[in-house]
């Protein structure tokens, strides 16, 4: 340890000592080492002395305080449900993303399409078929894949150019259908929202 750092530590410990009264700190003459093996001196332990005859309630323990008892965790920790096929991405994913979540997305997406078609004429004209749970899973799968396969624009994912073509997208769903679901993708019922100021 350099002399400069050592002097700074000594000054720091001296400041602590001066803040304590003579009977409220102990100075240990023995040098101590920290976890890095550096010598720290002097070792000062400052403790608070609580007066028994103090009129302040701050220093007194409440009679209502009780020891907190936490029962030990009795259940088995970790993953308790093992997928049928450990090598199947779908089986592993379904452990955390069950059908309830996809049902919610599907229901609210179809509901939102009805809500906006009542408000805006262009959505009445556009052809719409209700989304199914299976279709919602494919839609979200493509969204995840877009994070792995980067393109310049959304339309490039359905490009037929041999230089940038990614056939899985066109095989899964058409570009127009994907965009229609993208525009209607919703997670809640807007009619139940209290604050509708954002117009969403």
mmCIF file of C-alpha atoms in Angstrom:
data_model
loop_
_atom_site.group_PDB
_atom_site.id
_atom_site.type_symbol
_atom_site.label_atom_id
_atom_site.label_comp_id
_atom_site.label_asym_id
_atom_site.label_seq_id
_atom_site.Cartn_x
_atom_site.Cartn_y
_atom_site.Cartn_z
ATOM 1 C CA UNK A 1 0.000 0.000 0.000
ATOM 2 C CA UNK A 2 1.404 3.398 -0.932
ATOM 3 C CA UNK A 3 2.208 5.934 1.775
ATOM 4 C CA UNK A 4 -0.354 8.350 0.310
ATOM 5 C CA UNK A 5 -3.214 5.821 0.591
ATOM 6 C CA UNK A 6 -2.086 4.779 4.041
ATOM 7 C CA UNK A 7 -2.081 8.405 5.239
ATOM 8 C CA UNK A 8 -5.575 8.924 3.821
ATOM 9 C CA UNK A 9 -6.877 5.836 5.654
ATOM 10 C CA UNK A 10 -5.312 6.969 8.927
ATOM 11 C CA UNK A 11 -6.922 10.380 8.541
ATOM 12 C CA UNK A 12 -10.289 8.737 7.804
ATOM 13 C CA UNK A 13 -10.079 6.559 10.903
ATOM 14 C CA UNK A 14 -9.012 9.555 12.980
ATOM 15 C CA UNK A 15 -12.108 11.468 11.819
ATOM 16 C CA UNK A 16 -14.292 8.583 12.964
ATOM 17 C CA UNK A 17 -12.545 8.489 16.324
ATOM 18 C CA UNK A 18 -13.074 12.201 16.906
ATOM 19 C CA UNK A 19 -16.815 11.836 16.261
ATOM 20 C CA UNK A 20 -17.081 9.299 19.069
ATOM 21 C CA UNK A 21 -16.739 10.104 22.763
ATOM 22 C CA UNK A 22 -13.944 8.478 24.764
ATOM 23 C CA UNK A 23 -16.209 5.820 26.208
ATOM 24 C CA UNK A 24 -17.966 4.999 22.937
ATOM 25 C CA UNK A 25 -15.128 3.536 20.886
ATOM 26 C CA UNK A 26 -12.408 0.964 21.188
ATOM 27 C CA UNK A 27 -9.013 1.327 19.532
ATOM 28 C CA UNK A 28 -7.258 -1.937 18.804
ATOM 29 C CA UNK A 29 -3.494 -1.559 18.652
ATOM 30 C CA UNK A 30 -3.121 -4.639 16.503
ATOM 31 C CA UNK A 31 -2.942 -4.037 12.773
ATOM 32 C CA UNK A 32 -5.664 -5.728 10.749
ATOM 33 C CA UNK A 33 -5.720 -6.947 7.160
ATOM 34 C CA UNK A 34 -8.610 -6.592 4.738
ATOM 35 C CA UNK A 35 -9.641 -9.229 2.166
ATOM 36 C CA UNK A 36 -6.946 -8.007 -0.239
ATOM 37 C CA UNK A 37 -4.193 -8.401 2.354
ATOM 38 C CA UNK A 38 -3.677 -4.653 2.818
ATOM 39 C CA UNK A 39 -2.791 -3.419 6.300
ATOM 40 C CA UNK A 40 -5.400 -1.177 7.893
ATOM 41 C CA UNK A 41 -4.352 0.851 10.932
ATOM 42 C CA UNK A 42 -5.514 1.835 13.341
ATOM 43 C CA UNK A 43 -8.432 -0.560 13.728
ATOM 44 C CA UNK A 44 -11.229 1.467 15.293
ATOM 45 C CA UNK A 45 -14.561 0.060 16.373
ATOM 46 C CA UNK A 46 -17.083 2.731 17.219
ATOM 47 C CA UNK A 47 -20.145 1.605 19.128
ATOM 48 C CA UNK A 48 -23.148 3.548 20.359
ATOM 49 C CA UNK A 49 -23.737 3.729 24.075
ATOM 50 C CA UNK A 50 -27.423 3.754 24.979
ATOM 51 C CA UNK A 51 -28.205 5.456 28.246
ATOM 52 C CA UNK A 52 -30.728 3.741 30.499
ATOM 53 C CA UNK A 53 -31.951 6.991 31.976
ATOM 54 C CA UNK A 54 -32.479 8.736 28.637
ATOM 55 C CA UNK A 55 -35.820 10.459 28.277
ATOM 56 C CA UNK A 56 -35.850 9.966 24.513
ATOM 57 C CA UNK A 57 -37.953 7.120 23.134
ATOM 58 C CA UNK A 58 -35.602 6.761 20.162
ATOM 59 C CA UNK A 59 -33.080 4.691 22.128
ATOM 60 C CA UNK A 60 -35.588 2.395 23.797
ATOM 61 C CA UNK A 61 -36.746 -0.933 22.429
ATOM 62 C CA UNK A 62 -40.466 -1.335 21.980
ATOM 63 C CA UNK A 63 -42.170 -3.984 24.060
ATOM 64 C CA UNK A 64 -44.237 -4.894 21.006
ATOM 65 C CA UNK A 65 -41.211 -6.073 19.035
ATOM 66 C CA UNK A 66 -41.271 -9.789 18.381
ATOM 67 C CA UNK A 67 -38.753 -12.141 16.905
ATOM 68 C CA UNK A 68 -39.512 -12.958 13.295
ATOM 69 C CA UNK A 69 -39.684 -16.660 12.601
ATOM 70 C CA UNK A 70 -39.445 -17.750 8.992
ATOM 71 C CA UNK A 71 -40.397 -21.312 8.277
ATOM 72 C CA UNK A 72 -38.073 -23.275 6.077
ATOM 73 C CA UNK A 73 -39.051 -23.731 2.415
ATOM 74 C CA UNK A 74 -40.691 -27.157 2.286
ATOM 75 C CA UNK A 75 -41.217 -27.565 -1.453
ATOM 76 C CA UNK A 76 -38.698 -28.740 -4.015
ATOM 77 C CA UNK A 77 -36.846 -25.871 -5.639
ATOM 78 C CA UNK A 78 -36.042 -25.668 -9.329
ATOM 79 C CA UNK A 79 -37.952 -26.978 -12.349
ATOM 80 C CA UNK A 80 -40.476 -29.574 -11.221
ATOM 81 C CA UNK A 81 -42.188 -30.194 -14.568
ATOM 82 C CA UNK A 82 -40.088 -31.968 -17.162
ATOM 83 C CA UNK A 83 -41.127 -31.655 -20.837
ATOM 84 C CA UNK A 84 -42.084 -34.817 -22.726
ATOM 85 C CA UNK A 85 -39.275 -34.253 -25.186
ATOM 86 C CA UNK A 86 -36.309 -32.376 -23.691
ATOM 87 C CA UNK A 87 -34.922 -31.644 -27.154
ATOM 88 C CA UNK A 88 -38.174 -30.122 -28.450
ATOM 89 C CA UNK A 89 -38.090 -26.317 -28.419
ATOM 90 C CA UNK A 90 -41.899 -26.243 -28.489
ATOM 91 C CA UNK A 91 -42.258 -28.544 -25.462
ATOM 92 C CA UNK A 92 -39.744 -26.542 -23.440
ATOM 93 C CA UNK A 93 -41.357 -23.218 -24.409
ATOM 94 C CA UNK A 94 -44.812 -24.426 -23.385
ATOM 95 C CA UNK A 95 -43.579 -24.864 -19.800
ATOM 96 C CA UNK A 96 -43.580 -21.071 -19.395
ATOM 97 C CA UNK A 97 -45.857 -19.910 -22.238
ATOM 98 C CA UNK A 98 -49.064 -21.857 -21.879
ATOM 99 C CA UNK A 99 -52.139 -21.604 -24.080
ATOM 100 C CA UNK A 100 -53.776 -19.133 -21.657
ATOM 101 C CA UNK A 101 -51.396 -16.397 -22.795
ATOM 102 C CA UNK A 102 -51.968 -17.107 -26.491
ATOM 103 C CA UNK A 103 -55.722 -17.233 -25.880
ATOM 104 C CA UNK A 104 -55.548 -13.763 -24.335
ATOM 105 C CA UNK A 105 -53.582 -12.347 -27.277
ATOM 106 C CA UNK A 106 -55.947 -13.998 -29.771
ATOM 107 C CA UNK A 107 -59.140 -12.839 -28.039
ATOM 108 C CA UNK A 108 -57.974 -9.241 -27.583
ATOM 109 C CA UNK A 109 -56.573 -8.997 -31.122
ATOM 110 C CA UNK A 110 -59.887 -10.102 -32.622
ATOM 111 C CA UNK A 111 -61.798 -7.823 -30.248
ATOM 112 C CA UNK A 112 -59.616 -4.826 -31.145
ATOM 113 C CA UNK A 113 -60.248 -5.397 -34.870
ATOM 114 C CA UNK A 114 -63.999 -5.171 -34.222
ATOM 115 C CA UNK A 115 -63.549 -2.022 -32.124
ATOM 116 C CA UNK A 116 -61.488 -0.158 -34.734
ATOM 117 C CA UNK A 117 -63.701 -1.287 -37.629
ATOM 118 C CA UNK A 118 -66.614 0.490 -35.911
ATOM 119 C CA UNK A 119 -64.557 3.680 -35.680
ATOM 120 C CA UNK A 120 -62.687 3.817 -38.977
ATOM 121 C CA UNK A 121 -64.067 3.072 -42.436
ATOM 122 C CA UNK A 122 -60.776 1.782 -43.865
ATOM 123 C CA UNK A 123 -60.811 -1.126 -41.416
ATOM 124 C CA UNK A 124 -64.345 -2.074 -42.468
ATOM 125 C CA UNK A 125 -63.195 -2.360 -46.077
ATOM 126 C CA UNK A 126 -60.076 -4.429 -45.286
ATOM 127 C CA UNK A 127 -60.598 -8.179 -45.411
ATOM 128 C CA UNK A 128 -60.262 -9.737 -41.991
ATOM 129 C CA UNK A 129 -60.440 -13.302 -40.711
ATOM 130 C CA UNK A 130 -60.325 -13.932 -36.983
ATOM 131 C CA UNK A 131 -56.936 -15.006 -35.701
ATOM 132 C CA UNK A 132 -56.667 -18.517 -34.245
ATOM 133 C CA UNK A 133 -54.425 -19.585 -31.356
ATOM 134 C CA UNK A 134 -52.259 -21.600 -33.743
ATOM 135 C CA UNK A 135 -51.903 -18.596 -36.046
ATOM 136 C CA UNK A 136 -50.984 -16.365 -33.095
ATOM 137 C CA UNK A 137 -48.192 -18.772 -32.148
ATOM 138 C CA UNK A 138 -46.830 -18.642 -35.708
ATOM 139 C CA UNK A 139 -47.063 -14.839 -35.722
ATOM 140 C CA UNK A 140 -45.112 -14.545 -32.472
ATOM 141 C CA UNK A 141 -42.607 -17.127 -33.666
ATOM 142 C CA UNK A 142 -41.880 -14.968 -36.712
ATOM 143 C CA UNK A 143 -41.468 -11.916 -34.477
ATOM 144 C CA UNK A 144 -38.823 -13.765 -32.467
ATOM 145 C CA UNK A 145 -37.134 -14.937 -35.669
ATOM 146 C CA UNK A 146 -36.965 -11.337 -36.897
ATOM 147 C CA UNK A 147 -34.685 -10.604 -33.968
ATOM 148 C CA UNK A 148 -32.288 -13.278 -35.246
ATOM 149 C CA UNK A 149 -32.537 -12.599 -38.989
ATOM 150 C CA UNK A 150 -32.078 -8.870 -39.545
ATOM 151 C CA UNK A 151 -33.491 -7.172 -42.661
ATOM 152 C CA UNK A 152 -33.587 -3.566 -43.834
ATOM 153 C CA UNK A 153 -37.404 -3.382 -43.991
ATOM 154 C CA UNK A 154 -40.367 -5.495 -42.902
ATOM 155 C CA UNK A 155 -41.178 -6.328 -46.531
ATOM 156 C CA UNK A 156 -37.716 -7.837 -47.050
ATOM 157 C CA UNK A 157 -38.683 -10.840 -44.931
ATOM 158 C CA UNK A 158 -41.047 -11.901 -47.720
ATOM 159 C CA UNK A 159 -38.676 -10.969 -50.531
ATOM 160 C CA UNK A 160 -38.246 -13.512 -53.343
ATOM 161 C CA UNK A 161 -34.820 -12.152 -54.256
ATOM 162 C CA UNK A 162 -32.250 -14.981 -54.067
ATOM 163 C CA UNK A 163 -29.822 -12.605 -52.331
ATOM 164 C CA UNK A 164 -31.966 -11.876 -49.255
ATOM 165 C CA UNK A 165 -34.725 -14.498 -49.374
ATOM 166 C CA UNK A 166 -35.728 -16.223 -46.123
ATOM 167 C CA UNK A 167 -38.329 -18.821 -47.222
ATOM 168 C CA UNK A 168 -39.631 -19.657 -43.710
ATOM 169 C CA UNK A 169 -41.571 -16.378 -43.580
ATOM 170 C CA UNK A 170 -43.583 -16.875 -46.780
ATOM 171 C CA UNK A 171 -44.109 -20.552 -45.910
ATOM 172 C CA UNK A 172 -45.534 -19.643 -42.499
ATOM 173 C CA UNK A 173 -47.907 -16.849 -43.514
ATOM 174 C CA UNK A 174 -48.416 -14.257 -46.244
ATOM 175 C CA UNK A 175 -46.946 -10.792 -45.888
ATOM 176 C CA UNK A 176 -50.357 -9.086 -45.977
ATOM 177 C CA UNK A 177 -51.774 -11.377 -43.303
ATOM 178 C CA UNK A 178 -48.797 -10.792 -41.044
ATOM 179 C CA UNK A 179 -49.157 -7.008 -41.388
ATOM 180 C CA UNK A 180 -52.903 -7.154 -40.664
ATOM 181 C CA UNK A 181 -52.295 -9.105 -37.456
ATOM 182 C CA UNK A 182 -49.410 -6.758 -36.594
ATOM 183 C CA UNK A 183 -51.723 -3.729 -36.809
ATOM 184 C CA UNK A 184 -54.386 -5.363 -34.623
ATOM 185 C CA UNK A 185 -52.135 -7.156 -32.146
ATOM 186 C CA UNK A 186 -53.550 -6.318 -28.734
ATOM 187 C CA UNK A 187 -53.336 -7.429 -25.103
ATOM 188 C CA UNK A 188 -56.358 -5.820 -23.420
ATOM 189 C CA UNK A 189 -59.933 -4.688 -23.979
ATOM 190 C CA UNK A 190 -59.875 -0.962 -24.777
ATOM 191 C CA UNK A 191 -63.510 -0.569 -23.690
ATOM 192 C CA UNK A 192 -62.445 -1.491 -20.156
ATOM 193 C CA UNK A 193 -59.635 1.068 -20.051
ATOM 194 C CA UNK A 194 -60.240 4.025 -17.710
ATOM 195 C CA UNK A 195 -57.864 6.435 -19.468
ATOM 196 C CA UNK A 196 -58.475 6.444 -23.204
ATOM 197 C CA UNK A 197 -56.612 9.684 -23.872
ATOM 198 C CA UNK A 198 -53.952 7.974 -25.979
ATOM 199 C CA UNK A 199 -56.575 6.854 -28.487
ATOM 200 C CA UNK A 200 -55.135 3.286 -28.528
#
